[in-house]
Coordinates of C-alpha atoms and ligand atoms in Angstrom, one line a residue:
X1180 CA 124.4 97.6 102.0
X1181 CA 124.5 94.0 100.6
X1182 CA 123.6 91.8 103.5
X1183 CA 122.7 91.8 107.2
X1184 CA 124.3 89.2 109.5
X1185 CA 122.0 88.4 112.4
X1186 CA 122.7 86.3 115.4
X1187 CA 119.4 85.2 116.8
X1188 CA 118.3 84.7 120.4
X1189 CA 118.2 88.1 121.9
X1190 CA 115.2 90.0 123.2
X1191 CA 114.5 93.4 121.7
X1192 CA 113.8 96.1 124.2
X1193 CA 113.9 99.9 124.1
X1194 CA 112.3 103.0 122.8
X1195 CA 111.8 104.0 119.2
X1196 CA 110.5 106.9 117.2
X1197 CA 108.5 105.9 114.2
X1198 CA 109.4 107.6 110.9
X1199 CA 107.1 109.4 108.5
X1200 CA 105.1 107.0 106.2
X1201 CA 106.8 105.9 103.0
X1202 CA 103.4 105.5 101.2
X1203 CA 102.3 108.9 102.7
X1204 CA 105.3 110.7 101.2
X1205 CA 104.9 109.0 97.8
X1206 CA 101.4 110.3 97.6
X1207 CA 102.0 113.8 98.9
X1208 CA 105.1 114.5 96.8
X1209 CA 103.3 114.3 93.3
X1210 CA 100.5 116.5 94.6
X1211 CA 103.1 119.4 94.3
X1212 CA 102.7 119.1 90.5
X1213 CA 99.2 120.6 90.9
X1214 CA 100.2 124.1 91.9
X1215 CA 103.5 125.9 91.2
X1216 CA 105.5 127.0 94.2
X1217 CA 107.4 126.0 97.3
X1218 CA 106.3 123.3 99.7
X1219 CA 107.7 122.1 103.0
X1220 CA 106.8 118.5 103.8
X1221 CA 108.0 117.7 107.3
X1222 CA 108.5 114.3 108.8
X1223 CA 109.5 112.9 105.4
X1224 CA 111.4 109.7 105.8
X1225 CA 114.9 109.4 104.3
X1226 CA 114.2 106.3 102.1
X1227 CA 115.3 105.1 98.7
X1228 CA 111.7 105.3 97.4
X1229 CA 111.5 109.0 98.5
X1230 CA 114.8 109.6 96.7
X1231 CA 113.5 107.8 93.6
X1232 CA 110.3 110.0 93.7
X1233 CA 112.6 113.1 94.1
X1234 CA 114.6 112.1 91.0
X1235 CA 111.4 111.5 89.0
X1236 CA 110.0 114.9 90.0
X1237 CA 113.5 116.3 89.3
X1238 CA 113.2 115.0 85.7
X1239 CA 110.0 117.1 85.4
X1240 CA 111.8 120.2 86.6
X1241 CA 110.7 120.1 90.2
X1242 CA 113.5 120.5 92.8
X1243 CA 113.5 118.3 95.9
X1244 CA 115.8 118.7 98.8
X1245 CA 115.6 116.5 101.9
X1246 CA 117.3 117.7 105.1
X1247 CA 116.7 116.4 108.6
X1248 CA 113.4 114.8 107.4
X1249 CA 112.2 118.1 106.0
X1250 CA 111.5 118.0 102.3
X1251 CA 111.7 121.2 100.5
X1252 CA 110.0 121.1 97.1
X1253 CA 109.9 123.8 94.4
X1254 CA 107.5 123.0 91.6
X1255 CA 107.6 126.5 90.0
X1256 CA 109.4 125.4 86.9
X1257 CA 107.9 122.2 85.5
X1258 CA 109.3 121.7 82.0
X1259 CA 108.5 118.1 81.1
X1260 CA 105.4 115.9 81.3
X1261 CA 107.2 112.6 80.9
X1262 CA 107.9 110.0 83.6
X1263 CA 110.7 107.9 82.1
X1264 CA 110.9 104.1 82.4
X1265 CA 114.2 104.3 84.3
X1266 CA 112.3 105.8 87.3
X1267 CA 109.0 104.0 87.0
X1268 CA 110.6 100.5 86.7
X1269 CA 112.3 101.1 90.1
X1270 CA 109.1 102.1 91.9
X1271 CA 105.4 101.7 90.9
X1272 CA 104.3 104.7 92.9
X1273 CA 105.9 106.8 90.1
X1274 CA 102.6 106.2 88.3
X1275 CA 101.1 108.8 90.7
X1276 CA 102.4 111.7 88.5
X1277 CA 99.9 110.7 85.7
X1278 CA 96.8 112.2 87.3
X1279 CA 98.3 115.6 88.4
X1280 CA 100.2 116.1 85.1
X1281 CA 97.2 115.6 82.9
X1282 CA 95.0 117.7 85.2
X1283 CA 97.3 120.7 85.2
X1284 CA 99.0 120.5 81.8
X1285 CA 96.5 118.5 79.8
X1286 CA 99.3 116.1 78.8
X1287 CA 101.3 113.3 80.4
X1288 CA 103.6 110.5 79.2
X1289 CA 104.2 107.9 81.9
X1290 CA 106.0 104.6 81.4
X1291 CA 103.9 101.5 82.1
X1292 CA 105.2 100.0 85.4
X1293 CA 105.2 96.3 84.4
X1294 CA 105.0 93.5 86.9
X1295 CA 106.6 93.4 90.3
X1296 CA 108.4 90.8 92.3
X1297 CA 105.3 88.9 93.4
X1298 CA 103.2 89.1 90.2
X1299 CA 101.2 91.3 87.9
X1300 CA 100.0 94.6 89.3
X1301 CA 97.6 96.2 86.8
X1302 CA 96.9 99.9 86.4
X1303 CA 93.6 99.5 84.6
X1304 CA 91.6 101.3 87.2
X1305 CA 93.9 104.4 87.2
X1306 CA 93.3 104.6 83.4
X1307 CA 89.6 103.9 83.5
X1308 CA 89.1 106.6 86.1
X1309 CA 91.0 109.2 84.1
X1310 CA 89.1 108.3 81.0
X1311 CA 85.9 108.8 82.9
X1312 CA 87.1 112.4 83.6
X1313 CA 87.6 112.9 79.9
X1314 CA 91.3 112.0 79.3
X1315 CA 92.2 110.3 76.1
X1316 CA 94.5 107.4 76.8
X1317 CA 96.9 105.7 74.4
X1318 CA 99.8 103.4 74.7
X1319 CA 102.9 104.3 72.8
X1320 CA 106.2 102.4 73.0
X1321 CA 105.5 101.2 76.6
X1322 CA 104.3 104.6 77.7
X1323 CA 100.8 105.7 78.7
X1324 CA 100.0 108.9 76.9
X1325 CA 97.1 110.8 78.5
X1326 CA 95.7 114.0 77.0
X1327 CA 92.8 116.2 77.9
X1328 CA 92.0 119.8 77.0
X1329 CA 90.1 120.1 80.3
X1330 CA 89.1 117.2 82.6
X1331 CA 85.4 117.1 83.5
X1332 CA 84.0 115.8 86.8
X1333 CA 82.3 112.4 86.6
X1334 CA 81.0 109.5 88.6
X1335 CA 83.5 106.6 88.9
X1336 CA 83.2 103.4 90.9
X1337 CA 86.4 101.6 91.6
X1338 CA 85.8 97.8 91.2
X1339 CA 88.6 97.3 93.6
X1340 CA 89.4 99.8 96.3
X1341 CA 92.9 100.6 94.9
X1342 CA 95.1 102.9 96.9
X1343 CA 97.1 104.1 93.9
X1344 CA 94.1 104.5 91.6
X1345 CA 92.2 106.5 94.2
X1346 CA 95.2 108.8 94.7
X1347 CA 95.7 109.3 91.0
X1348 CA 92.1 110.0 90.2
X1349 CA 91.7 112.2 93.2
X1350 CA 94.6 114.4 92.2
X1351 CA 93.1 114.7 88.7
X1352 CA 89.6 115.4 89.9
X1353 CA 90.6 118.4 92.1
X1354 CA 91.3 120.5 89.0
X1355 CA 88.5 119.0 86.8
X1356 CA 85.5 121.1 85.9
X1357 CA 82.5 120.1 88.0
X1358 CA 81.8 117.4 90.5
X1359 CA 83.5 114.0 90.7
X1360 CA 82.0 111.2 92.8
X1361 CA 84.5 108.4 93.6
X1362 CA 82.8 105.3 95.1
X1363 CA 84.6 102.4 96.7
X1364 CA 87.6 104.7 97.1
X1365 CA 90.5 103.6 99.2
X1366 CA 90.2 105.0 102.7
X1367 CA 93.8 104.1 103.7
X1368 CA 95.3 106.8 106.0
X1369 CA 97.8 107.7 103.3
X1370 CA 95.0 108.6 101.0
X1371 CA 93.3 110.6 103.8
X1372 CA 96.6 112.4 104.3
X1373 CA 96.7 113.2 100.6
X1374 CA 93.1 114.5 100.6
X1375 CA 93.9 116.7 103.6
X1376 CA 96.9 118.2 101.9
X1377 CA 94.8 118.9 98.8
X1378 CA 92.2 120.7 100.9
X1379 CA 95.0 122.8 102.4
X1380 CA 96.0 123.6 98.8
X1381 CA 92.4 124.8 98.1
X1382 CA 90.7 121.7 96.9
X1383 CA 87.1 120.9 97.8
X1384 CA 86.7 117.3 98.9
X1385 CA 83.9 115.8 101.0
X1386 CA 83.9 112.4 102.6
X1387 CA 87.6 112.3 103.4
X1388 CA 88.4 109.1 105.3
X1389 CA 85.4 107.3 103.8
X1390 CA 85.0 105.2 100.7
X1391 CA 82.9 107.8 99.0
X1392 CA 84.8 110.9 97.9
X1393 CA 83.0 113.9 96.4
X1394 CA 85.3 116.4 94.7
X1395 CA 84.2 119.8 93.5
X1396 CA 86.9 120.8 91.0
X1397 CA 88.5 124.3 91.4
X1398 CA 90.3 126.3 88.7
X1399 CA 93.6 126.5 90.6
X1400 CA 95.4 125.5 93.8
X1401 CA 98.1 127.0 95.9
X1402 CA 101.2 125.4 97.6
X1403 CA 101.1 124.4 101.2
X1404 CA 103.2 123.0 104.0
X1405 CA 102.3 119.6 105.3
X1406 CA 103.4 117.0 107.8
X1407 CA 103.7 113.4 106.8
X1408 CA 101.7 110.9 108.8
X1409 CA 103.6 108.2 110.9
X1410 CA 104.4 105.0 109.1
X1411 CA 101.9 102.4 110.3
X1412 CA 103.7 99.5 108.5
X1413 CA 107.1 100.4 110.1
X1414 CA 105.4 100.6 113.5
X1415 CA 103.7 97.2 113.0
X1416 CA 106.9 95.6 111.9
X1417 CA 108.7 96.7 115.1
X1418 CA 105.8 95.7 117.3
X1419 CA 105.8 92.2 115.7
X1420 CA 109.6 92.0 115.9
X1421 CA 109.5 92.8 119.6
X1422 CA 106.7 90.4 120.3
X1423 CA 108.6 87.6 118.5
X1424 CA 111.6 87.9 120.7
X1425 CA 109.5 88.2 123.9
X1426 CA 110.7 91.7 124.5
X1427 CA 109.3 95.1 125.2
X1428 CA 109.1 98.4 123.3
X1429 CA 107.9 101.9 123.7
X1430 CA 107.1 103.5 120.4
X1431 CA 106.6 107.2 119.8
X1432 CA 105.2 109.2 117.0
X1433 CA 102.6 106.7 116.0
X1434 CA 98.9 107.0 115.3
X1435 CA 97.4 104.1 117.2
X1436 CA 94.1 104.6 115.5
X1437 CA 95.7 103.6 112.2
X1438 CA 96.8 100.3 113.8
X1439 CA 93.5 99.2 115.4
X1440 CA 93.3 95.9 113.5
X1441 CA 96.9 95.1 114.1
X1442 CA 96.8 95.9 117.8
X1443 CA 93.7 93.7 118.2
X1444 CA 95.5 90.8 116.5
X1445 CA 98.7 91.4 118.6
X1446 CA 96.5 91.2 121.7
X1447 CA 94.8 88.0 120.4
X1448 CA 98.3 86.6 120.0
X1449 CA 99.0 87.4 123.7
X1450 CA 100.8 90.7 123.6
X1451 CA 100.2 93.2 126.4
X1452 CA 99.7 96.6 124.8
X1453 CA 99.2 100.1 126.3
X1454 CA 98.2 102.9 124.1
X1455 CA 98.7 106.5 125.3
X1456 CA 98.1 109.4 122.9
X1457 CA 100.7 108.9 120.1
X1458 CA 102.7 106.2 121.9
X1459 CA 102.3 102.5 122.1
X1460 CA 103.9 100.2 124.6
X1461 CA 104.1 96.5 124.0
X1462 CA 105.3 93.7 126.2
X1463 CA 105.4 90.0 125.4
X1464 CA 106.1 87.0 127.6
X1465 CA 106.4 83.6 126.1
X1466 CA 105.4 82.3 122.6
X1467 CA 102.4 83.8 120.9
X1468 CA 99.0 82.1 120.5
X1469 CA 98.4 80.8 117.0
X1470 CA 96.5 83.7 115.4
X1471 CA 95.0 83.8 111.9
X1472 CA 94.9 86.9 109.9
X1473 CA 93.1 87.9 106.7
X1474 CA 94.5 90.9 104.9
X1475 CA 92.0 93.4 103.6
X1476 CA 91.7 97.1 102.6
X1477 CA 91.8 99.6 105.5
X1478 CA 90.8 99.3 108.3
X1479 CA 91.6 95.6 107.8
X1480 CA 95.0 94.0 108.3
X1481 CA 97.4 95.6 105.8
X1482 CA 98.9 93.2 103.2
X1483 CA 102.1 95.0 103.9
X1484 CA 102.4 93.2 107.2
X1485 CA 101.4 89.8 105.9
X1486 CA 105.0 88.6 105.5
X1487 CA 106.0 89.8 109.0
X1488 CA 103.0 88.1 110.6
X1489 CA 103.9 84.9 108.8
X1490 CA 107.4 85.1 110.5
X1491 CA 105.7 85.9 113.9
X1492 CA 103.5 82.8 113.7
X1493 CA 106.5 80.6 113.3
X1494 CA 107.0 81.2 117.0
X1495 CA 103.4 80.2 118.0
X1496 CA 102.6 76.9 119.6
X1497 CA 100.3 75.6 116.9
X1498 CA 99.1 76.2 113.4
X1499 CA 97.8 79.5 112.0
X1500 CA 96.4 80.6 108.6
X1501 CA 97.6 83.7 106.9
X1502 CA 95.2 84.7 104.1
X1503 CA 96.2 87.6 101.7
X1504 CA 93.1 88.8 99.9
X1505 CA 94.8 91.9 98.4
X1506 CA 97.8 90.2 96.7
X1507 CA 97.1 86.6 96.1
X1508 CA 100.7 85.7 95.1
X1509 CA 102.5 87.6 97.7
X1510 CA 104.4 84.7 99.3
X1511 CA 108.0 85.0 97.9
X1512 CA 109.3 85.1 101.5
X1513 CA 107.9 81.5 102.2
X1514 CA 110.7 79.5 100.4
X1515 CA 113.3 81.6 102.1
X1516 CA 111.7 81.2 105.5
X1517 CA 111.6 77.4 104.8
X1518 CA 115.4 77.6 104.4
X1519 CA 115.5 78.6 108.1
X1520 CA 113.4 75.5 108.9
X1521 CA 109.9 77.0 108.8
X1522 CA 107.0 74.7 108.4
X1523 CA 104.8 76.6 105.9
X1524 CA 102.6 75.4 103.1
X1525 CA 100.9 77.8 100.7
X1526 CA 97.6 76.8 99.0
X1527 CA 96.1 79.5 96.8
X1528 CA 96.3 82.7 98.8
X1529 CA 96.6 81.0 102.2
X1530 CA 99.8 80.2 104.1
X1531 CA 99.4 77.5 106.7
X1532 CA 102.0 78.1 109.3
X1533 CA 103.0 75.3 111.6
X1534 CA 104.5 77.2 114.6
X1535 CA 106.8 75.9 117.3
X1536 CA 109.7 74.5 115.4
X1537 CA 113.1 75.9 116.3
X1538 CA 114.5 77.9 113.4
X1539 CA 118.1 77.6 112.6
X1540 CA 120.3 80.3 110.9
X1541 CA 121.1 80.0 107.1
X1542 CA 121.8 82.2 104.1
X1543 CA 118.5 83.7 102.7
X1544 CA 117.7 86.1 100.0
X1545 CA 115.3 89.1 100.1
X1546 CA 112.9 89.4 97.1
X1547 CA 111.1 92.6 98.1
X1548 CA 110.7 95.1 100.8
X1549 CA 108.3 93.4 103.3
X1550 CA 109.8 89.9 102.5
X1551 CA 113.1 91.3 103.6
X1552 CA 111.6 92.4 106.9
X1553 CA 110.0 89.0 107.5
X1554 CA 113.4 87.3 107.0
X1555 CA 115.1 89.6 109.4
X1556 CA 112.3 89.0 112.0
X1557 CA 112.7 85.2 111.6
X1558 CA 116.5 85.5 111.9
X1559 CA 116.0 87.2 115.3
X1560 CA 114.6 84.0 116.7
X1561 CA 116.7 81.5 114.7
X1562 CA 119.5 79.6 116.4
X1563 CA 122.9 80.8 115.2
X1564 CA 123.8 83.1 112.3
X1565 CA 121.6 84.2 109.4
X1566 CA 122.9 86.1 106.4
X1567 CA 120.1 88.0 104.8
X1568 CA 121.2 88.9 101.2
X1569 CA 120.0 91.6 99.0
X1570 CA 118.8 93.7 101.9
X1571 CA 118.9 96.8 99.7
X1572 CA 115.2 96.2 99.3
X1573 CA 114.9 97.2 103.0
X1574 CA 116.2 100.7 102.3
X1575 CA 113.1 101.4 100.2
X1576 CA 110.9 101.4 103.3
X1577 CA 112.8 101.4 106.6
X1578 CA 115.1 104.2 107.7
X1579 CA 118.2 102.3 109.0
X1580 CA 116.4 99.3 110.4
Ligands
LIG2598 C1 99.7 100.5 97.7 C2 100.9 100.6 98.6 C3 101.4 99.2 98.8 C4 100.3 98.3 99.4 C5 99.0 98.4 98.5 C6 97.8 97.7 99.1 C7 101.8 102.7 98.0 C8 103.0 103.4 97.3 N1 101.9 101.4 97.9 O1 100.0 100.0 96.4 O2 102.5 99.3 99.8 O3 100.7 97.0 99.4 O4 98.6 99.8 98.3 O5 97.5 98.2 100.4 O6 101.0 103.3 98.6 N2 94.5 96.7 91.2 C9 93.9 96.5 90.0 N3 93.9 97.5 89.0 C10 94.5 98.7 89.3 C11 95.1 99.0 90.5 C12 95.1 97.9 91.5 O7 93.4 95.4 89.7 O8 94.4 99.6 88.4 C13 94.6 95.7 92.2 C14 96.0 95.2 92.6 O9 96.4 94.2 91.7 C15 95.8 94.7 94.0 C16 94.7 95.6 94.6 O10 94.1 96.2 93.4 O11 95.3 93.4 94.0 C17 95.2 96.7 95.5 O12 96.3 97.4 94.9 P1 96.5 98.9 95.1 O13 95.7 99.4 96.3 O14 96.3 99.7 93.9 O15 98.0 99.0 95.5 P2 99.1 100.1 95.2 O16 98.4 101.4 95.2 O17 99.9 99.7 94.0

């Protein structure tokens, strides 16, 4: 798919079942490296990133077959410890294979991911953590080479509560000898889901869901079946989209507790929200109140909804401030939103959004996954036709938006 052509001005209304979480699957899939055998991962979304991870695991000798959102993985015959650049350059989450490969096989070669569309994204914490567990790390021709005869448990404090580094070090620590204490660990639901899957595989982990993880290494793990948690970013995107158009939605297969901060902000913006078990109903009448957000690690507002919230606030009757404390440069969507007539100024890591101007359709270009979503949301309320180009970014994280 090259572009989406959107004619704005219609209310969204209806029911929707939320998919399994992209970032959940991308953490669960590499965990299958840790124990040979067959795994069924249900509620797996059919997304490009999941296919990229399947290809990467395939290059290690792991077979992955996705049918009706059930992912069948067979990791019985791993025959390579190298994650090639061709996969890693497409998706940074490929870096997740580093920890489990070195933990199980004592050896891994993983291409360095490089930057991404909105700036540098280092992997220093992943490497420092693995070094703390006793891995020797070298860089060779653009690849990280990690070696360890046997990883040993250690104390490691993450200077930044990184999701990827927490997942990587956690997957290494479960097979290390002795106890690992990870402080300031990421407590994002996708990391909690990974820890829960590891426990089902036989790992010993205390403090799951908190920022202090204590891992008692075991000598071996066994395969398991696991269900992927619902995608909180997909859910938030559709809630915001519905609110922008003054519509109503009933959403199923969500975990509202993963969306506490987002729901609170939607309510502050004037949305009427009912939560009932695993469903959320949202109704919106009229323009939103200007509502500032500050992104933060979980349970704060996710950086992955910053771009969509910026689009939302274009409809507000006043000015709002959108601050991204996780990725300071993540504002690639702003110049494109400005092409639709948006009044936004960015100073440092804060977007000042002057709401209330009527947007008008134009041709705009997606630069990354969530930027694409924000352009589509803005197009829903723009007058006339908007062509959103390069929407292939969207297929990375939304199943047939
Ligand atoms: C994950 C998510 C991504 C989300 C991000 C923040 C996946 C596959 N992706 O990405 O959608 O936007 O969390 O919630 O789950 N950092 C370092 N050194 C490191 C690692 C990270 O300085 O070694 C910094 C980053 O530059 C960033 C912050 O830590 O400023 C958070 O990044 P991190 O949580 O690691 O993001 P990812 O795991 O890459």
